[in-house]
């Protein structure tokens, strides 16, 4: 028999659709939180078999009395009008789950009545029947896409940047416990989520004005920051030292920055005077030929996965691409696409592929006003320059703030991949890039009325 808490969770999940029918995101949050509590309870040891069977029956009967019996197509028991019989059917099915020693931990095989050894296992909707899909299904634990992106609540709130906006929160590479956030109060915080209680490790001070952007080097041993005081600074996050200060040659406010992924000795910075520049952080000098001009203020920068193409967005609604030599930092302008005429491009995020159904390189763009755009990156005929073809558009509330978005890191071979964006309605929105309708997978509600994810106000992160 499967662990008692897995069976209890299965009973709860069957009735999840009846909880808050108008707010599906809360149903998935409930199931996720219930799973967390049950796992914590199970650490203290499971009760005896008779006790757990009694608890399951009582739990199932209470749920059946509250929400009614669940009917099952093809099951003569499921068509009974009795709530007790309906709950008994649920319990019978739960007790028919047996541990499979070959299955991953937390994954079970079902021996429910009416099945036979030769019958193919039932697959949840949206799973492609391939070996890779089955492996993904095992890793995901038979949860839906919505359940994978459900959250139990706020883990921790960092509020050290009092009454100042936090334009960027950036996790270190391959480290889910270390992050940096920059603030318009002129400081940068390096924070740790685990082990131990969450804590601010150190606050980096030195900029004379607000810090607009921050980025980690590939080895996480250097932080680069771009500030409104017209300087670029390099920091050692381990001890908080400022390694180097580089002033902008035009004296312009610096609005964004990014490391060259193939050569972390080079960093790219965008300015309020429409310039993109490549800086050698060892010498503090601009790379020869490493400059380009945009139609407007440079608000966003990102490299493609190969590190050969630099994408830059400005406040005139255009996205420009540059070919970047990773050895010398030389930039060659390739193309420019007007994405949102009269608007602003506040965030760019590139990925080598968006999903199994969309294996082409993709670019995710926050375009003000009110659009989150997913583009397919193509080669233009004749020139070979990178071009953009719109794949999906998602509605957002975006009028003034420098909102950001990214591809969700929890990728699998299931049909459906997600992107996440902040919004001026103070929520975080998850969208399934594969759905043609009802693309919203989950929405994280606002925290205390002032939490604005990806463009955080009043210093909360």
GROMACS .gro file of C-alpha atoms in nm:
model
  461
    1UNK     CA    1   0.000   0.000   0.000
    2UNK     CA    2   0.122   0.348  -0.075
    3UNK     CA    3   0.217   0.581   0.211
    4UNK     CA    4  -0.089   0.707   0.395
    5UNK     CA    5  -0.014   1.072   0.325
    6UNK     CA    6   0.009   1.008  -0.048
    7UNK     CA    7  -0.335   0.848  -0.036
    8UNK     CA    8  -0.478   1.136   0.166
    9UNK     CA    9  -0.338   1.384  -0.084
   10UNK     CA   10  -0.487   1.185  -0.371
   11UNK     CA   11  -0.831   1.205  -0.205
   12UNK     CA   12  -0.793   1.581  -0.157
   13UNK     CA   13  -0.676   1.631  -0.514
   14UNK     CA   14  -0.985   1.455  -0.650
   15UNK     CA   15  -1.205   1.716  -0.485
   16UNK     CA   16  -0.979   2.010  -0.573
   17UNK     CA   17  -1.196   2.114  -0.867
   18UNK     CA   18  -1.485   2.188  -0.631
   19UNK     CA   19  -1.287   2.436  -0.421
   20UNK     CA   20  -1.322   2.802  -0.526
   21UNK     CA   21  -1.440   2.717  -0.883
   22UNK     CA   22  -1.389   3.076  -0.996
   23UNK     CA   23  -1.028   3.090  -0.873
   24UNK     CA   24  -0.843   2.783  -1.009
   25UNK     CA   25  -0.503   2.915  -0.899
   26UNK     CA   26  -0.605   2.880  -0.534
   27UNK     CA   27  -0.698   2.517  -0.588
   28UNK     CA   28  -0.347   2.434  -0.705
   29UNK     CA   29  -0.198   2.639  -0.422
   30UNK     CA   30  -0.413   2.443  -0.175
   31UNK     CA   31  -0.297   2.108  -0.312
   32UNK     CA   32   0.067   2.218  -0.308
   33UNK     CA   33   0.042   2.345   0.050
   34UNK     CA   34  -0.146   2.032   0.158
   35UNK     CA   35   0.130   1.818   0.007
   36UNK     CA   36   0.395   2.015   0.195
   37UNK     CA   37   0.216   1.977   0.530
   38UNK     CA   38   0.154   1.607   0.479
   39UNK     CA   39   0.520   1.543   0.395
   40UNK     CA   40   0.626   1.727   0.709
   41UNK     CA   41   0.378   1.525   0.914
   42UNK     CA   42   0.506   1.200   0.763
   43UNK     CA   43   0.858   1.269   0.890
   44UNK     CA   44   0.734   1.187   1.240
   45UNK     CA   45   0.639   0.835   1.133
   46UNK     CA   46   0.316   0.684   0.998
   47UNK     CA   47   0.036   0.547   1.219
   48UNK     CA   48  -0.066   0.183   1.220
   49UNK     CA   49  -0.246   0.038   0.920
   50UNK     CA   50  -0.589   0.023   1.087
   51UNK     CA   51  -0.561   0.385   1.201
   52UNK     CA   52  -0.468   0.517   0.858
   53UNK     CA   53  -0.746   0.325   0.688
   54UNK     CA   54  -0.992   0.472   0.938
   55UNK     CA   55  -0.857   0.824   0.875
   56UNK     CA   56  -0.886   0.779   0.499
   57UNK     CA   57  -1.248   0.664   0.525
   58UNK     CA   58  -1.344   0.954   0.751
   59UNK     CA   59  -1.163   1.205   0.531
   60UNK     CA   60  -1.327   1.072   0.215
   61UNK     CA   61  -1.672   1.070   0.373
   62UNK     CA   62  -1.639   1.425   0.499
   63UNK     CA   63  -1.531   1.547   0.157
   64UNK     CA   64  -1.817   1.356  -0.010
   65UNK     CA   65  -2.069   1.507   0.231
   66UNK     CA   66  -1.930   1.857   0.172
   67UNK     CA   67  -1.895   1.847  -0.209
   68UNK     CA   68  -2.104   1.547  -0.311
   69UNK     CA   69  -2.010   1.212  -0.460
   70UNK     CA   70  -1.775   1.203  -0.759
   71UNK     CA   71  -1.911   1.022  -1.064
   72UNK     CA   72  -1.675   0.823  -1.284
   73UNK     CA   73  -1.752   0.736  -1.644
   74UNK     CA   74  -1.750   0.363  -1.700
   75UNK     CA   75  -1.779   0.279  -1.333
   76UNK     CA   76  -2.105   0.132  -1.202
   77UNK     CA   77  -2.010   0.240  -0.850
   78UNK     CA   78  -1.949   0.596  -0.958
   79UNK     CA   79  -2.309   0.639  -1.078
   80UNK     CA   80  -2.448   0.579  -0.731
   81UNK     CA   81  -2.624   0.879  -0.576
   82UNK     CA   82  -2.499   0.795  -0.228
   83UNK     CA   83  -2.225   1.014  -0.092
   84UNK     CA   84  -2.100   0.730   0.125
   85UNK     CA   85  -2.076   0.494  -0.170
   86UNK     CA   86  -1.897   0.760  -0.368
   87UNK     CA   87  -1.645   0.806  -0.090
   88UNK     CA   88  -1.607   0.433  -0.055
   89UNK     CA   89  -1.526   0.412  -0.426
   90UNK     CA   90  -1.258   0.675  -0.380
   91UNK     CA   91  -1.113   0.488  -0.083
   92UNK     CA   92  -1.118   0.156  -0.267
   93UNK     CA   93  -0.925   0.311  -0.550
   94UNK     CA   94  -0.672   0.465  -0.314
   95UNK     CA   95  -0.613   0.133  -0.142
   96UNK     CA   96  -0.552  -0.026  -0.481
   97UNK     CA   97  -0.233   0.176  -0.525
   98UNK     CA   98   0.072  -0.033  -0.459
   99UNK     CA   99   0.434   0.064  -0.431
  100UNK     CA  100   0.637  -0.013  -0.739
  101UNK     CA  101   1.002  -0.077  -0.646
  102UNK     CA  102   1.108   0.022  -0.997
  103UNK     CA  103   0.931   0.359  -0.987
  104UNK     CA  104   1.094   0.678  -0.863
  105UNK     CA  105   1.022   0.781  -0.507
  106UNK     CA  106   0.675   0.933  -0.480
  107UNK     CA  107   0.560   0.768  -0.806
  108UNK     CA  108   0.309   0.483  -0.798
  109UNK     CA  109   0.154   0.238  -1.035
  110UNK     CA  110  -0.220   0.178  -1.021
  111UNK     CA  111  -0.382  -0.168  -1.003
  112UNK     CA  112  -0.738  -0.034  -0.997
  113UNK     CA  113  -1.027  -0.267  -1.065
  114UNK     CA  114  -1.115  -0.325  -1.426
  115UNK     CA  115  -0.759  -0.300  -1.553
  116UNK     CA  116  -0.555  -0.587  -1.682
  117UNK     CA  117  -0.178  -0.639  -1.707
  118UNK     CA  118  -0.174  -0.591  -2.083
  119UNK     CA  119  -0.360  -0.260  -2.084
  120UNK     CA  120  -0.151   0.051  -2.155
  121UNK     CA  121  -0.123   0.291  -1.860
  122UNK     CA  122  -0.347   0.595  -1.866
  123UNK     CA  123  -0.168   0.916  -1.956
  124UNK     CA  124  -0.280   1.255  -1.832
  125UNK     CA  125  -0.391   1.500  -2.102
  126UNK     CA  126  -0.110   1.677  -2.280
  127UNK     CA  127   0.162   1.413  -2.238
  128UNK     CA  128   0.326   1.295  -2.557
  129UNK     CA  129   0.366   0.913  -2.548
  130UNK     CA  130   0.741   0.894  -2.603
  131UNK     CA  131   1.017   0.762  -2.376
  132UNK     CA  132   1.127   1.120  -2.306
  133UNK     CA  133   0.774   1.221  -2.215
  134UNK     CA  134   0.737   0.920  -1.984
  135UNK     CA  135   1.064   1.013  -1.813
  136UNK     CA  136   0.940   1.369  -1.771
  137UNK     CA  137   0.613   1.242  -1.631
  138UNK     CA  138   0.799   1.036  -1.373
  139UNK     CA  139   1.010   1.335  -1.266
  140UNK     CA  140   0.704   1.558  -1.240
  141UNK     CA  141   0.525   1.305  -1.020
  142UNK     CA  142   0.208   1.288  -1.234
  143UNK     CA  143   0.121   1.651  -1.163
  144UNK     CA  144  -0.038   1.887  -1.411
  145UNK     CA  145   0.136   2.188  -1.559
  146UNK     CA  146  -0.068   2.414  -1.332
  147UNK     CA  147   0.032   2.214  -1.024
  148UNK     CA  148   0.399   2.237  -1.120
  149UNK     CA  149   0.370   2.616  -1.109
  150UNK     CA  150   0.159   2.638  -0.794
  151UNK     CA  151   0.310   2.802  -0.488
  152UNK     CA  152   0.233   2.757  -0.119
  153UNK     CA  153   0.290   3.118  -0.016
  154UNK     CA  154   0.554   3.380   0.051
  155UNK     CA  155   0.878   3.221   0.168
  156UNK     CA  156   1.058   3.533   0.283
  157UNK     CA  157   1.049   3.909   0.233
  158UNK     CA  158   1.370   4.111   0.209
  159UNK     CA  159   1.291   4.473   0.295
  160UNK     CA  160   1.635   4.627   0.345
  161UNK     CA  161   1.585   4.876   0.059
  162UNK     CA  162   1.340   5.100   0.241
  163UNK     CA  163   1.108   5.312   0.026
  164UNK     CA  164   1.312   5.263  -0.292
  165UNK     CA  165   1.230   5.061  -0.602
  166UNK     CA  166   1.423   4.740  -0.675
  167UNK     CA  167   1.464   4.724  -1.056
  168UNK     CA  168   1.639   4.387  -1.069
  169UNK     CA  169   1.648   4.065  -0.867
  170UNK     CA  170   1.902   3.818  -1.008
  171UNK     CA  171   1.981   3.465  -0.890
  172UNK     CA  172   2.339   3.347  -0.920
  173UNK     CA  173   2.416   3.093  -1.193
  174UNK     CA  174   2.325   2.736  -1.096
  175UNK     CA  175   2.257   2.846  -0.738
  176UNK     CA  176   1.898   2.876  -0.623
  177UNK     CA  177   1.998   3.002  -0.278
  178UNK     CA  178   2.214   3.303  -0.369
  179UNK     CA  179   2.073   3.620  -0.522
  180UNK     CA  180   2.155   3.986  -0.572
  181UNK     CA  181   1.915   4.278  -0.595
  182UNK     CA  182   1.988   4.638  -0.686
  183UNK     CA  183   1.795   4.940  -0.566
  184UNK     CA  184   1.739   5.301  -0.659
  185UNK     CA  185   1.871   5.389  -0.313
  186UNK     CA  186   2.218   5.334  -0.466
  187UNK     CA  187   2.300   5.000  -0.302
  188UNK     CA  188   2.319   4.634  -0.401
  189UNK     CA  189   2.225   4.350  -0.166
  190UNK     CA  190   2.368   3.999  -0.177
  191UNK     CA  191   2.122   3.762  -0.009
  192UNK     CA  192   2.118   3.398   0.087
  193UNK     CA  193   1.802   3.189   0.112
  194UNK     CA  194   1.953   2.867   0.253
  195UNK     CA  195   2.101   2.693   0.447
  196UNK     CA  196   1.971   2.845   0.765
  197UNK     CA  197   1.723   3.130   0.780
  198UNK     CA  198   1.725   3.374   0.485
  199UNK     CA  199   1.970   3.656   0.540
  200UNK     CA  200   2.130   3.959   0.375
  201UNK     CA  201   2.498   3.864   0.352
  202UNK     CA  202   2.621   4.214   0.266
  203UNK     CA  203   2.514   4.546   0.120
  204UNK     CA  204   2.741   4.692  -0.148
  205UNK     CA  205   2.776   5.070  -0.129
  206UNK     CA  206   2.961   5.317  -0.348
  207UNK     CA  207   2.731   5.436  -0.625
  208UNK     CA  208   2.628   5.800  -0.603
  209UNK     CA  209   2.281   5.741  -0.748
  210UNK     CA  210   2.032   5.461  -0.804
  211UNK     CA  211   2.149   5.126  -0.941
  212UNK     CA  212   1.945   5.030  -1.248
  213UNK     CA  213   2.080   4.682  -1.322
  214UNK     CA  214   2.310   4.410  -1.189
  215UNK     CA  215   2.449   4.087  -1.337
  216UNK     CA  216   2.651   3.786  -1.214
  217UNK     CA  217   2.957   3.650  -1.386
  218UNK     CA  218   2.941   3.287  -1.495
  219UNK     CA  219   3.150   3.174  -1.195
  220UNK     CA  220   2.951   3.396  -0.954
  221UNK     CA  221   3.274   3.555  -0.834
  222UNK     CA  222   3.204   3.901  -0.980
  223UNK     CA  223   2.901   4.129  -0.989
  224UNK     CA  224   2.868   4.412  -1.239
  225UNK     CA  225   2.634   4.704  -1.173
  226UNK     CA  226   2.507   4.987  -1.394
  227UNK     CA  227   2.408   5.308  -1.220
  228UNK     CA  228   2.233   5.637  -1.288
  229UNK     CA  229   2.554   5.807  -1.165
  230UNK     CA  230   2.709   5.726  -1.507
  231UNK     CA  231   2.944   5.459  -1.373
  232UNK     CA  232   2.987   5.086  -1.412
  233UNK     CA  233   3.123   4.906  -1.105
  234UNK     CA  234   3.268   4.560  -1.052
  235UNK     CA  235   3.224   4.395  -0.713
  236UNK     CA  236   3.356   4.092  -0.529
  237UNK     CA  237   3.037   3.952  -0.371
  238UNK     CA  238   3.237   3.730  -0.135
  239UNK     CA  239   3.368   4.026   0.066
  240UNK     CA  240   3.183   4.324  -0.079
  241UNK     CA  241   3.489   4.500  -0.226
  242UNK     CA  242   3.455   4.731  -0.525
  243UNK     CA  243   3.712   4.594  -0.771
  244UNK     CA  244   3.685   4.858  -1.041
  245UNK     CA  245   3.493   5.174  -1.131
  246UNK     CA  246   3.444   5.263  -1.498
  247UNK     CA  247   3.293   5.598  -1.593
  248UNK     CA  248   3.079   5.636  -1.904
  249UNK     CA  249   3.268   5.844  -2.165
  250UNK     CA  250   2.951   6.046  -2.240
  251UNK     CA  251   2.866   6.099  -1.875
  252UNK     CA  252   2.529   5.936  -1.938
  253UNK     CA  253   2.323   5.739  -1.691
  254UNK     CA  254   2.375   5.365  -1.735
  255UNK     CA  255   2.050   5.169  -1.749
  256UNK     CA  256   2.138   4.803  -1.814
  257UNK     CA  257   2.432   4.563  -1.827
  258UNK     CA  258   2.518   4.203  -1.919
  259UNK     CA  259   2.824   3.976  -1.924
  260UNK     CA  260   2.942   3.824  -2.251
  261UNK     CA  261   2.861   3.455  -2.183
  262UNK     CA  262   3.160   3.321  -2.379
  263UNK     CA  263   3.408   3.570  -2.235
  264UNK     CA  264   3.331   3.706  -1.889
  265UNK     CA  265   3.623   3.945  -1.927
  266UNK     CA  266   3.381   4.152  -2.137
  267UNK     CA  267   3.065   4.321  -2.019
  268UNK     CA  268   2.810   4.520  -2.219
  269UNK     CA  269   2.636   4.830  -2.089
  270UNK     CA  270   2.349   5.041  -2.225
  271UNK     CA  271   2.318   5.415  -2.163
  272UNK     CA  272   2.058   5.689  -2.159
  273UNK     CA  273   2.232   5.849  -2.459
  274UNK     CA  274   2.133   5.562  -2.690
  275UNK     CA  275   2.471   5.387  -2.676
  276UNK     CA  276   2.566   5.021  -2.632
  277UNK     CA  277   2.928   4.967  -2.529
  278UNK     CA  278   3.149   4.667  -2.461
  279UNK     CA  279   3.393   4.717  -2.171
  280UNK     CA  280   3.699   4.507  -2.088
  281UNK     CA  281   3.669   4.464  -1.713
  282UNK     CA  282   4.038   4.378  -1.672
  283UNK     CA  283   4.153   4.712  -1.813
  284UNK     CA  284   3.842   4.921  -1.760
  285UNK     CA  285   3.861   5.038  -2.122
  286UNK     CA  286   3.608   5.014  -2.402
  287UNK     CA  287   3.669   4.738  -2.654
  288UNK     CA  288   3.783   4.857  -2.994
  289UNK     CA  289   3.487   4.858  -3.229
  290UNK     CA  290   3.262   4.758  -2.942
  291UNK     CA  291   3.005   5.035  -2.964
  292UNK     CA  292   2.665   5.074  -3.131
  293UNK     CA  293   2.388   5.330  -3.136
  294UNK     CA  294   2.014   5.276  -3.092
  295UNK     CA  295   1.723   5.507  -3.174
  296UNK     CA  296   1.642   5.558  -2.805
  297UNK     CA  297   1.761   5.503  -2.450
  298UNK     CA  298   1.889   5.149  -2.405
  299UNK     CA  299   1.665   4.980  -2.146
  300UNK     CA  300   1.736   4.608  -2.192
  301UNK     CA  301   2.021   4.381  -2.305
  302UNK     CA  302   2.063   4.007  -2.345
  303UNK     CA  303   2.279   3.758  -2.537
  304UNK     CA  304   2.155   3.452  -2.718
  305UNK     CA  305   2.249   3.110  -2.582
  306UNK     CA  306   2.550   3.084  -2.815
  307UNK     CA  307   2.686   3.423  -2.707
  308UNK     CA  308   2.715   3.543  -3.066
  309UNK     CA  309   2.413   3.771  -3.093
  310UNK     CA  310   2.344   4.066  -2.863
  311UNK     CA  311   1.985   4.190  -2.840
  312UNK     CA  312   1.914   4.546  -2.724
  313UNK     CA  313   1.579   4.716  -2.657
  314UNK     CA  314   1.513   5.089  -2.629
  315UNK     CA  315   1.244   5.335  -2.525
  316UNK     CA  316   1.132   5.389  -2.884
  317UNK     CA  317   0.984   5.039  -2.907
  318UNK     CA  318   1.258   4.881  -3.121
  319UNK     CA  319   1.474   4.572  -3.071
  320UNK     CA  320   1.818   4.580  -3.235
  321UNK     CA  321   2.060   4.292  -3.284
  322UNK     CA  322   2.440   4.300  -3.299
  323UNK     CA  323   2.686   4.028  -3.392
  324UNK     CA  324   2.943   4.015  -3.113
  325UNK     CA  325   3.297   3.880  -3.144
  326UNK     CA  326   3.357   3.709  -2.807
  327UNK     CA  327   3.734   3.745  -2.840
  328UNK     CA  328   3.760   4.117  -2.912
  329UNK     CA  329   3.416   4.251  -2.820
  330UNK     CA  330   3.365   4.407  -3.163
  331UNK     CA  331   3.000   4.473  -3.244
  332UNK     CA  332   2.849   4.456  -3.592
  333UNK     CA  333   2.494   4.584  -3.625
  334UNK     CA  334   2.274   4.320  -3.783
  335UNK     CA  335   1.907   4.423  -3.772
  336UNK     CA  336   1.643   4.641  -3.611
  337UNK     CA  337   1.275   4.556  -3.562
  338UNK     CA  338   1.011   4.802  -3.440
  339UNK     CA  339   0.817   4.589  -3.195
  340UNK     CA  340   0.601   4.853  -3.028
  341UNK     CA  341   0.597   5.190  -3.203
  342UNK     CA  342   0.592   5.471  -2.950
  343UNK     CA  343   0.640   5.230  -2.660
  344UNK     CA  344   0.932   5.094  -2.458
  345UNK     CA  345   1.115   4.762  -2.445
  346UNK     CA  346   1.182   4.702  -2.075
  347UNK     CA  347   1.301   4.340  -2.074
  348UNK     CA  348   1.462   4.088  -2.311
  349UNK     CA  349   1.521   3.719  -2.244
  350UNK     CA  350   1.665   3.470  -2.495
  351UNK     CA  351   1.649   3.092  -2.500
  352UNK     CA  352   1.777   2.833  -2.746
  353UNK     CA  353   1.430   2.674  -2.758
  354UNK     CA  354   1.092   2.759  -2.609
  355UNK     CA  355   0.933   2.413  -2.592
  356UNK     CA  356   0.935   2.071  -2.751
  357UNK     CA  357   0.682   2.193  -3.008
  358UNK     CA  358   0.885   2.512  -3.071
  359UNK     CA  359   1.251   2.404  -3.092
  360UNK     CA  360   1.368   2.725  -3.260
  361UNK     CA  361   1.559   2.999  -3.075
  362UNK     CA  362   1.319   3.235  -2.901
  363UNK     CA  363   1.318   3.587  -2.763
  364UNK     CA  364   1.081   3.702  -2.487
  365UNK     CA  365   1.003   4.076  -2.484
  366UNK     CA  366   0.821   4.304  -2.240
  367UNK     CA  367   0.678   4.583  -2.455
  368UNK     CA  368   0.503   4.880  -2.300
  369UNK     CA  369   0.211   4.932  -2.319
  370UNK     CA  370   0.047   4.608  -2.208
  371UNK     CA  371   0.220   4.338  -2.411
  372UNK     CA  372   0.438   4.035  -2.344
  373UNK     CA  373   0.566   3.904  -2.677
  374UNK     CA  374   0.730   3.574  -2.769
  375UNK     CA  375   0.929   3.579  -3.093
  376UNK     CA  376   1.089   3.308  -3.300
  377UNK     CA  377   1.442   3.400  -3.407
  378UNK     CA  378   1.503   3.335  -3.778
  379UNK     CA  379   1.771   3.409  -4.033
  380UNK     CA  380   1.668   3.675  -4.280
  381UNK     CA  381   1.694   3.563  -4.642
  382UNK     CA  382   1.985   3.715  -4.828
  383UNK     CA  383   2.156   3.893  -4.536
  384UNK     CA  384   2.157   3.603  -4.290
  385UNK     CA  385   2.099   3.855  -4.009
  386UNK     CA  386   1.885   3.743  -3.716
  387UNK     CA  387   1.521   3.841  -3.752
  388UNK     CA  388   1.207   3.809  -3.542
  389UNK     CA  389   0.876   3.640  -3.619
  390UNK     CA  390   0.596   3.683  -3.366
  391UNK     CA  391   0.484   3.352  -3.217
  392UNK     CA  392   0.259   3.454  -2.926
  393UNK     CA  393   0.132   3.766  -2.754
  394UNK     CA  394   0.009   3.773  -2.395
  395UNK     CA  395  -0.188   4.056  -2.233
  396UNK     CA  396  -0.029   4.230  -1.935
  397UNK     CA  397  -0.084   4.546  -1.740
  398UNK     CA  398   0.220   4.753  -1.829
  399UNK     CA  399   0.215   5.132  -1.854
  400UNK     CA  400   0.501   5.290  -1.661
  401UNK     CA  401   0.720   5.051  -1.464
  402UNK     CA  402   1.029   4.868  -1.601
  403UNK     CA  403   0.866   4.524  -1.583
  404UNK     CA  404   1.071   4.211  -1.650
  405UNK     CA  405   0.997   3.859  -1.761
  406UNK     CA  406   1.181   3.532  -1.817
  407UNK     CA  407   1.140   3.176  -1.938
  408UNK     CA  408   1.038   2.945  -1.655
  409UNK     CA  409   1.327   2.722  -1.546
  410UNK     CA  410   1.103   2.418  -1.478
  411UNK     CA  411   1.112   2.280  -1.832
  412UNK     CA  412   1.004   1.928  -1.924
  413UNK     CA  413   0.910   1.721  -2.225
  414UNK     CA  414   0.544   1.768  -2.152
  415UNK     CA  415   0.346   1.957  -2.409
  416UNK     CA  416   0.352   2.311  -2.282
  417UNK     CA  417   0.623   2.543  -2.158
  418UNK     CA  418   0.580   2.853  -1.948
  419UNK     CA  419   0.698   3.211  -1.927
  420UNK     CA  420   0.657   3.437  -1.626
  421UNK     CA  421   0.620   3.814  -1.605
  422UNK     CA  422   0.563   4.088  -1.354
  423UNK     CA  423   0.266   4.320  -1.393
  424UNK     CA  424   0.146   4.655  -1.273
  425UNK     CA  425  -0.155   4.485  -1.113
  426UNK     CA  426   0.103   4.378  -0.848
  427UNK     CA  427   0.081   4.010  -0.951
  428UNK     CA  428   0.313   3.757  -1.114
  429UNK     CA  429   0.158   3.585  -1.416
  430UNK     CA  430   0.254   3.245  -1.561
  431UNK     CA  431   0.159   3.178  -1.924
  432UNK     CA  432   0.166   2.852  -2.120
  433UNK     CA  433   0.324   2.931  -2.456
  434UNK     CA  434   0.151   2.631  -2.618
  435UNK     CA  435  -0.209   2.718  -2.539
  436UNK     CA  436  -0.411   2.909  -2.796
  437UNK     CA  437  -0.673   3.007  -2.537
  438UNK     CA  438  -0.670   3.049  -2.159
  439UNK     CA  439  -0.294   3.066  -2.155
  440UNK     CA  440  -0.274   3.171  -1.789
  441UNK     CA  441  -0.137   2.882  -1.584
  442UNK     CA  442  -0.112   3.057  -1.248
  443UNK     CA  443  -0.122   3.403  -1.094
  444UNK     CA  444   0.057   3.491  -0.774
  445UNK     CA  445  -0.156   3.749  -0.590
  446UNK     CA  446  -0.011   4.072  -0.448
  447UNK     CA  447   0.156   4.074  -0.109
  448UNK     CA  448   0.011   4.329   0.138
  449UNK     CA  449  -0.102   4.539  -0.155
  450UNK     CA  450   0.237   4.676  -0.254
  451UNK     CA  451   0.439   4.383  -0.386
  452UNK     CA  452   0.510   4.429  -0.755
  453UNK     CA  453   0.722   4.134  -0.878
  454UNK     CA  454   1.009   4.192  -1.120
  455UNK     CA  455   0.975   4.565  -1.058
  456UNK     CA  456   0.953   4.573  -0.683
  457UNK     CA  457   0.830   4.881  -0.502
  458UNK     CA  458   0.905   4.998  -0.148
  459UNK     CA  459   1.207   4.775  -0.126
  460UNK     CA  460   1.039   4.434  -0.092
  461UNK     CA  461   1.181   4.141  -0.286
   0.00000   0.00000   0.00000
